[in-house]
XYZ file of C-alpha atoms in Angstrom:
408
model
C -25.694 33.835 10.946
C -29.449 33.478 11.678
C -31.132 31.180 13.907
C -32.417 27.781 13.194
C -36.258 28.674 13.349
C -38.345 26.372 14.210
C -37.821 23.725 16.856
C -38.327 20.538 14.792
C -34.459 19.215 14.269
C -34.698 18.277 10.798
C -32.371 19.006 7.529
C -34.056 22.584 7.357
C -33.320 22.711 11.080
C -29.699 22.990 10.174
C -28.243 26.255 10.495
C -27.872 28.713 8.173
C -24.539 30.007 7.702
C -22.607 27.409 5.418
C -19.837 28.823 6.569
C -20.291 25.825 10.040
C -22.443 23.667 7.689
C -18.671 23.298 6.636
C -17.077 23.273 9.546
C -20.023 20.469 11.411
C -19.338 17.245 7.352
C -15.949 18.815 7.880
C -15.868 16.686 11.198
C -17.667 13.755 10.212
C -15.336 10.141 10.813
C -13.738 8.849 7.706
C -16.358 5.070 6.923
C -15.773 5.218 3.477
C -20.236 5.286 4.611
C -20.505 8.967 5.778
C -20.237 11.733 3.312
C -23.005 9.419 1.027
C -24.856 8.956 4.562
C -25.324 12.537 4.815
C -25.587 13.607 0.717
C -28.537 10.907 1.839
C -30.088 12.637 4.928
C -30.479 16.367 3.618
C -30.351 17.029 0.124
C -28.802 20.561 0.960
C -25.798 18.448 2.195
C -25.557 16.939 -0.328
C -23.650 19.568 -2.715
C -20.488 19.367 0.029
C -20.001 16.106 -0.983
C -18.883 16.521 -4.357
C -17.834 19.680 -4.287
C -13.742 19.704 -4.478
C -12.802 22.022 -2.470
C -14.962 20.802 0.524
C -12.801 17.155 0.134
C -9.547 18.283 -0.588
C -9.931 20.033 3.557
C -12.097 16.881 3.795
C -8.811 14.282 3.254
C -6.433 17.751 4.908
C -8.416 17.110 8.512
C -8.370 13.414 8.252
C -4.204 13.697 7.347
C -3.168 10.211 5.426
C -6.163 8.208 4.036
C -8.052 4.795 5.153
C -7.417 1.515 4.962
C -9.430 -0.028 2.360
C -8.039 -3.717 2.279
C -5.203 -5.330 0.713
C -5.030 -7.756 -3.013
C -3.204 -10.921 -2.789
C -3.177 -13.831 -5.062
C -4.811 -16.991 -4.293
C -6.383 -17.872 -7.897
C -5.308 -15.364 -8.834
C -5.407 -12.011 -7.465
C -8.274 -10.771 -5.235
C -9.005 -8.276 -3.277
C -10.386 -8.943 0.378
C -12.309 -5.368 2.316
C -10.505 -5.557 5.508
C -13.699 -3.138 6.321
C -16.991 -4.056 8.553
C -20.411 -3.012 6.891
C -20.776 -0.692 5.691
C -18.479 0.473 4.865
C -16.787 -3.499 3.166
C -16.306 -2.570 -0.358
C -16.752 -6.509 -2.794
C -14.023 -8.167 -3.943
C -15.782 -7.781 -7.529
C -15.543 -3.535 -6.526
C -11.897 -3.284 -7.487
C -11.708 -6.261 -10.222
C -7.967 -6.645 -11.489
C -7.919 -9.224 -13.841
C -10.113 -7.045 -15.863
C -7.191 -4.976 -16.589
C -4.419 -7.790 -18.009
C -3.557 -8.167 -21.206
C -3.285 -10.771 -23.489
C -0.884 -12.498 -25.552
C -1.293 -12.628 -29.329
C -2.609 -16.296 -29.103
C -4.843 -14.991 -26.671
C -9.152 -14.864 -27.940
C -11.584 -12.716 -26.049
C -13.124 -16.646 -24.495
C -9.851 -17.183 -23.392
C -8.368 -17.283 -19.847
C -6.133 -13.543 -19.829
C -2.508 -13.511 -18.097
C -2.409 -13.684 -14.847
C -1.760 -9.995 -12.953
C 1.108 -9.346 -10.289
C 1.154 -6.494 -7.948
C 4.288 -5.537 -7.149
C 3.646 -3.217 -5.387
C -0.189 -1.060 -3.356
C 0.064 3.157 -2.790
C -1.539 6.132 -1.731
C -4.865 4.525 -4.332
C -3.168 3.301 -6.938
C -1.671 -0.153 -7.895
C 0.889 -0.711 -9.465
C 1.121 -4.283 -11.878
C 3.642 -6.781 -14.037
C 2.680 -8.891 -17.214
C 5.322 -11.413 -17.698
C 4.324 -12.592 -20.275
C 2.967 -8.635 -22.815
C 6.104 -7.610 -20.078
C 4.089 -4.843 -19.716
C 2.732 -2.577 -16.974
C -0.099 -1.209 -15.731
C -1.239 1.043 -12.736
C -3.708 0.857 -11.523
C -6.118 3.488 -9.780
C -9.397 0.853 -8.586
C -10.857 4.013 -6.820
C -11.721 5.587 -10.153
C -10.880 2.396 -12.336
C -8.518 4.584 -14.366
C -5.007 1.917 -15.745
C -1.708 3.571 -17.225
C -0.376 1.283 -19.267
C 3.799 1.370 -20.571
C 5.600 -1.528 -21.978
C 9.058 -2.629 -19.326
C 12.331 -0.784 -20.295
C 14.419 -3.162 -22.035
C 17.810 -3.150 -20.254
C 14.788 -5.337 -17.819
C 12.803 -7.485 -19.418
C 15.452 -10.272 -19.657
C 14.575 -10.195 -16.673
C 11.255 -9.636 -16.128
C 10.698 -12.232 -12.902
C 13.230 -10.879 -10.976
C 11.950 -6.978 -11.756
C 10.137 -5.009 -8.304
C 8.359 -2.029 -8.594
C 6.890 0.928 -6.567
C 4.634 3.484 -8.022
C 4.213 6.982 -5.659
C 2.146 9.726 -6.698
C 4.807 13.141 -7.996
C 2.265 15.878 -7.546
C 4.424 18.247 -4.268
C 1.782 21.633 -4.364
C 0.673 22.344 -1.460
C -1.627 21.208 0.730
C -1.866 18.264 -1.341
C -3.296 15.240 0.333
C -1.574 11.200 -0.834
C -4.278 8.907 -0.775
C -7.151 11.426 -2.899
C -4.640 11.614 -5.803
C -6.384 9.609 -8.208
C -6.173 11.738 -11.286
C -2.293 13.526 -9.543
C 0.572 12.534 -11.450
C 3.214 9.494 -10.191
C 6.439 7.875 -10.499
C 7.117 3.651 -11.884
C 10.510 3.253 -9.677
C 11.519 -1.069 -10.988
C 14.887 -2.544 -9.443
C 16.055 -5.971 -10.065
C 18.086 -7.242 -8.227
C 20.084 -10.159 -9.666
C 22.022 -9.002 -12.607
C 24.020 -12.105 -14.513
C 26.564 -10.230 -15.557
C 27.993 -7.151 -12.927
C 25.890 -8.412 -10.094
C 24.996 -4.428 -9.777
C 21.219 -4.076 -8.939
C 19.760 -1.152 -12.115
C 16.618 0.770 -11.132
C 15.296 2.920 -13.298
C 12.354 5.669 -13.239
C 9.305 5.784 -15.225
C 7.452 9.837 -15.100
C 3.690 10.040 -16.032
C 4.053 13.694 -16.599
C 7.213 12.820 -19.612
C 5.086 9.322 -20.691
C 9.425 8.359 -20.651
C 11.528 5.898 -18.333
C 15.079 8.460 -17.613
C 18.507 6.577 -17.250
C 19.557 3.616 -16.491
C 20.315 4.235 -12.656
C 22.685 1.692 -10.674
C 25.112 0.897 -7.338
C 29.354 2.469 -6.847
C 29.762 -0.912 -5.429
C 28.827 -4.274 -7.073
C 26.308 -6.949 -4.481
C 26.195 -10.252 -5.652
C 21.976 -10.213 -5.261
C 20.690 -13.924 -4.167
C 17.007 -12.624 -3.928
C 14.689 -9.863 -3.525
C 11.596 -9.736 -0.680
C 8.697 -8.230 0.263
C 6.958 -5.410 -1.357
C 9.332 -1.904 -0.783
C 8.235 0.462 2.288
C 8.762 3.496 1.722
C 10.025 5.622 4.886
C 11.056 9.291 4.529
C 12.948 9.928 0.947
C 13.700 7.076 0.025
C 12.725 3.406 -1.466
C 13.486 -0.040 0.758
C 13.975 -3.186 -0.238
C 14.482 -6.368 1.541
C 16.835 -8.440 -0.142
C 19.384 -11.469 0.959
C 22.949 -11.195 -0.031
C 24.995 -14.295 -0.955
C 26.665 -14.434 2.604
C 23.067 -15.154 3.636
C 22.812 -12.091 5.371
C 18.820 -9.999 5.684
C 20.546 -6.489 3.739
C 18.017 -4.140 2.760
C 18.262 -2.188 -1.722
C 17.630 1.453 -0.990
C 17.001 3.373 -3.706
C 17.157 7.600 -2.804
C 14.455 9.415 -4.407
C 16.168 12.975 -4.559
C 19.182 12.363 -5.469
C 18.549 9.298 -7.700
C 21.265 7.245 -6.708
C 21.027 2.817 -5.865
C 23.013 1.660 -3.173
C 22.684 -2.307 -0.727
C 22.006 -1.112 3.332
C 23.148 -3.602 6.354
C 20.489 -5.122 8.001
C 20.644 -5.879 11.675
C 22.911 -8.978 12.690
C 19.449 -10.737 13.650
C 19.292 -14.456 11.298
C 15.812 -14.909 10.948
C 13.815 -15.975 7.554
C 13.293 -13.843 5.463
C 9.431 -13.819 5.905
C 9.624 -12.706 9.087
C 11.095 -9.654 8.238
C 9.340 -6.241 7.518
C 11.188 -2.382 7.235
C 9.202 -0.315 8.435
C 9.203 3.369 9.628
C 10.600 3.601 12.537
C 8.632 5.009 15.438
C 11.280 7.043 17.747
C 12.649 9.879 14.117
C 10.317 11.135 11.704
C 12.104 9.276 8.478
C 14.108 6.764 10.534
C 14.488 3.408 8.725
C 12.978 0.623 11.443
C 12.973 -2.934 10.852
C 11.035 -5.138 12.426
C 11.477 -9.442 13.305
C 8.911 -11.925 13.785
C 9.669 -14.519 16.284
C 5.974 -15.741 17.538
C 5.494 -14.826 20.011
C 7.549 -11.990 19.940
C 8.268 -9.173 17.724
C 11.773 -7.624 17.160
C 12.132 -4.249 16.238
C 14.816 -2.302 15.156
C 15.809 1.865 14.447
C 19.177 2.247 11.703
C 20.887 5.260 12.527
C 22.852 6.191 9.145
C 25.856 7.969 10.948
C 27.578 6.744 7.231
C 26.560 7.463 3.957
C 25.466 3.370 3.437
C 26.241 2.210 6.222
C 23.593 1.368 9.353
C 23.897 0.714 13.351
C 20.875 -1.011 14.771
C 19.415 -0.473 18.398
C 17.235 -2.407 19.536
C 13.827 -0.639 19.492
C 11.092 -2.552 21.252
C 10.518 -5.744 22.072
C 6.589 -6.586 21.397
C 4.818 -9.534 23.026
C 2.332 -10.390 20.612
C 0.077 -13.329 23.193
C -0.661 -10.184 24.995
C -2.421 -7.947 21.921
C -6.374 -9.250 22.337
C -7.438 -11.627 19.589
C -3.853 -12.836 18.786
C -3.272 -16.900 19.657
C -1.624 -17.106 22.767
C 0.352 -20.123 21.497
C 0.761 -21.820 17.753
C -1.189 -25.045 17.087
C 0.974 -28.503 16.983
C 2.118 -29.363 13.378
C 1.682 -25.359 11.946
C 5.104 -23.769 14.129
C 7.985 -22.389 11.186
C 4.937 -20.730 9.157
C 4.570 -18.047 11.455
C 5.125 -15.053 8.390
C 4.655 -11.577 7.776
C 2.575 -10.952 4.719
C 2.565 -6.613 4.490
C 2.745 -3.296 5.816
C 0.842 0.067 4.793
C 2.870 2.314 6.178
C -0.354 4.521 5.536
C -1.684 2.938 8.943
C 1.396 1.123 10.864
C -0.125 -1.908 10.505
C 1.186 -6.161 9.696
C -0.243 -8.070 8.861
C 0.689 -11.388 9.941
C -0.133 -15.104 9.410
C -0.151 -17.276 12.320
C -1.905 -21.019 13.766
C -3.495 -21.271 9.909
C -5.269 -18.089 10.338
C -4.400 -13.829 8.928
C -4.202 -11.365 11.414
C -4.103 -7.636 10.910
C -2.241 -5.727 13.172
C -2.084 -2.297 14.389
C 1.258 -1.528 15.862
C 0.749 2.214 17.555
C -3.046 0.915 19.556
C -1.424 -2.155 19.314
C -5.230 -4.074 18.480
C -5.826 -6.255 16.312
C -7.327 -8.296 13.446
C -8.474 -11.861 12.513
C -9.252 -11.582 8.911
C -10.074 -14.926 7.437
C -9.094 -19.532 7.560
C -6.397 -19.300 4.186
C -3.748 -22.164 3.447
C -2.950 -19.871 0.923
C 0.781 -17.966 2.993
C 1.309 -14.838 0.269
C 2.114 -11.593 0.199
C -0.311 -8.919 1.478
C -0.448 -5.145 -0.881
C -1.622 -3.332 1.568
C -4.540 -0.025 -0.298
C -4.907 2.539 0.983
C -7.301 5.448 -0.432
C -10.066 7.867 0.254
C -12.909 6.570 -1.112
C -16.622 7.435 -0.374
C -18.520 4.775 -2.815
C -22.541 5.573 -4.317
C -22.373 9.008 -4.273
C -22.214 10.295 -8.009
C -20.577 14.206 -9.486
C -24.261 15.412 -9.783
C -24.666 15.120 -5.908
C -27.097 11.435 -6.628
C -26.707 8.787 -4.255
C -27.801 5.807 -6.380
C -25.636 2.827 -4.413
C -23.489 2.404 -7.702
C -21.132 4.969 -8.173
C -18.333 5.734 -6.638
C -17.775 10.175 -5.134
C -16.498 11.726 -7.935
C -12.322 12.719 -7.521
C -10.266 15.239 -9.800
C -8.267 16.129 -7.404
C -4.253 17.090 -8.461
């Protein structure tokens, strides 16, 4: 490798060896502005920012994708970035209403029908159109969308459908969140059928473009209602449900076995809006259960010794008033409104509503960030993904295009 010529520390004095430059750029911070700034600073660096092999290595080096923001319902589904300047993403950049279908009586000048978000995972968003009875998988970073009809067995219960989207790529070295063009699966579940009281599931494959067979439970369960978007823990999807006995249980869909079952939850009686299914820290793939009783957050871990039966042990209790940034106490008149709004699997963060404000709490670092003050108490759908605004495929930097990503 040749030595640098001259003492002038400009981009031209960077060592000539591309392998060393590769390793240096690979270790740039994960902030969204890192690659665009590097690309704009030096022409020699620009090819790295759009080289697919480099991007694969950049994603793999950083591991799980960053949290970009959340989708929530106000007057419509809106995106709120959780990032500060210069990484802040404008709300209109990820506007889901542009992809809302219209009913047969609609006109181009009429209002679009509302898309409801069922799930955000690995850079994709799964939405449902109740009027058109249609599902849309939307990739905000690229603008790509895939429309699919709701299976006929689900259409009668369209307002009771829950669902999840997840990447189907399994090739070695694949990094979720940078896989915007890779195949995906959609899992739909119905919680409360009126006839035989069996939860029902069905899986869609983007590779075949079709739905698979219907999947049900072996034992009928009368589930009263469903709460929260599903959580991916290990090789299974879990949804929080309430049974007729008013227990906070879980509907589990095993992705490998393609089976559906209802799992007993921990012995807690808190209202469902204060509960969240999470990944347990103690063991990889172990399911956890968090309960917010502000200013405390109880965390349970489930041990599956018997198929379909969980033994729950108290994992830990977090005194949340010791976390910097969270209110030490709740104002009079707002007690009882404390709510867990959402959970980010990749970043291990929960979103809570406390004292008229929304906070993001990192459960590992025990750090918090106040997002905004609001009167809306709705589910939050965190969006994670690798995203570099301002970089075109040609390596230019015009501030308008997104990073080209054709990773599979």
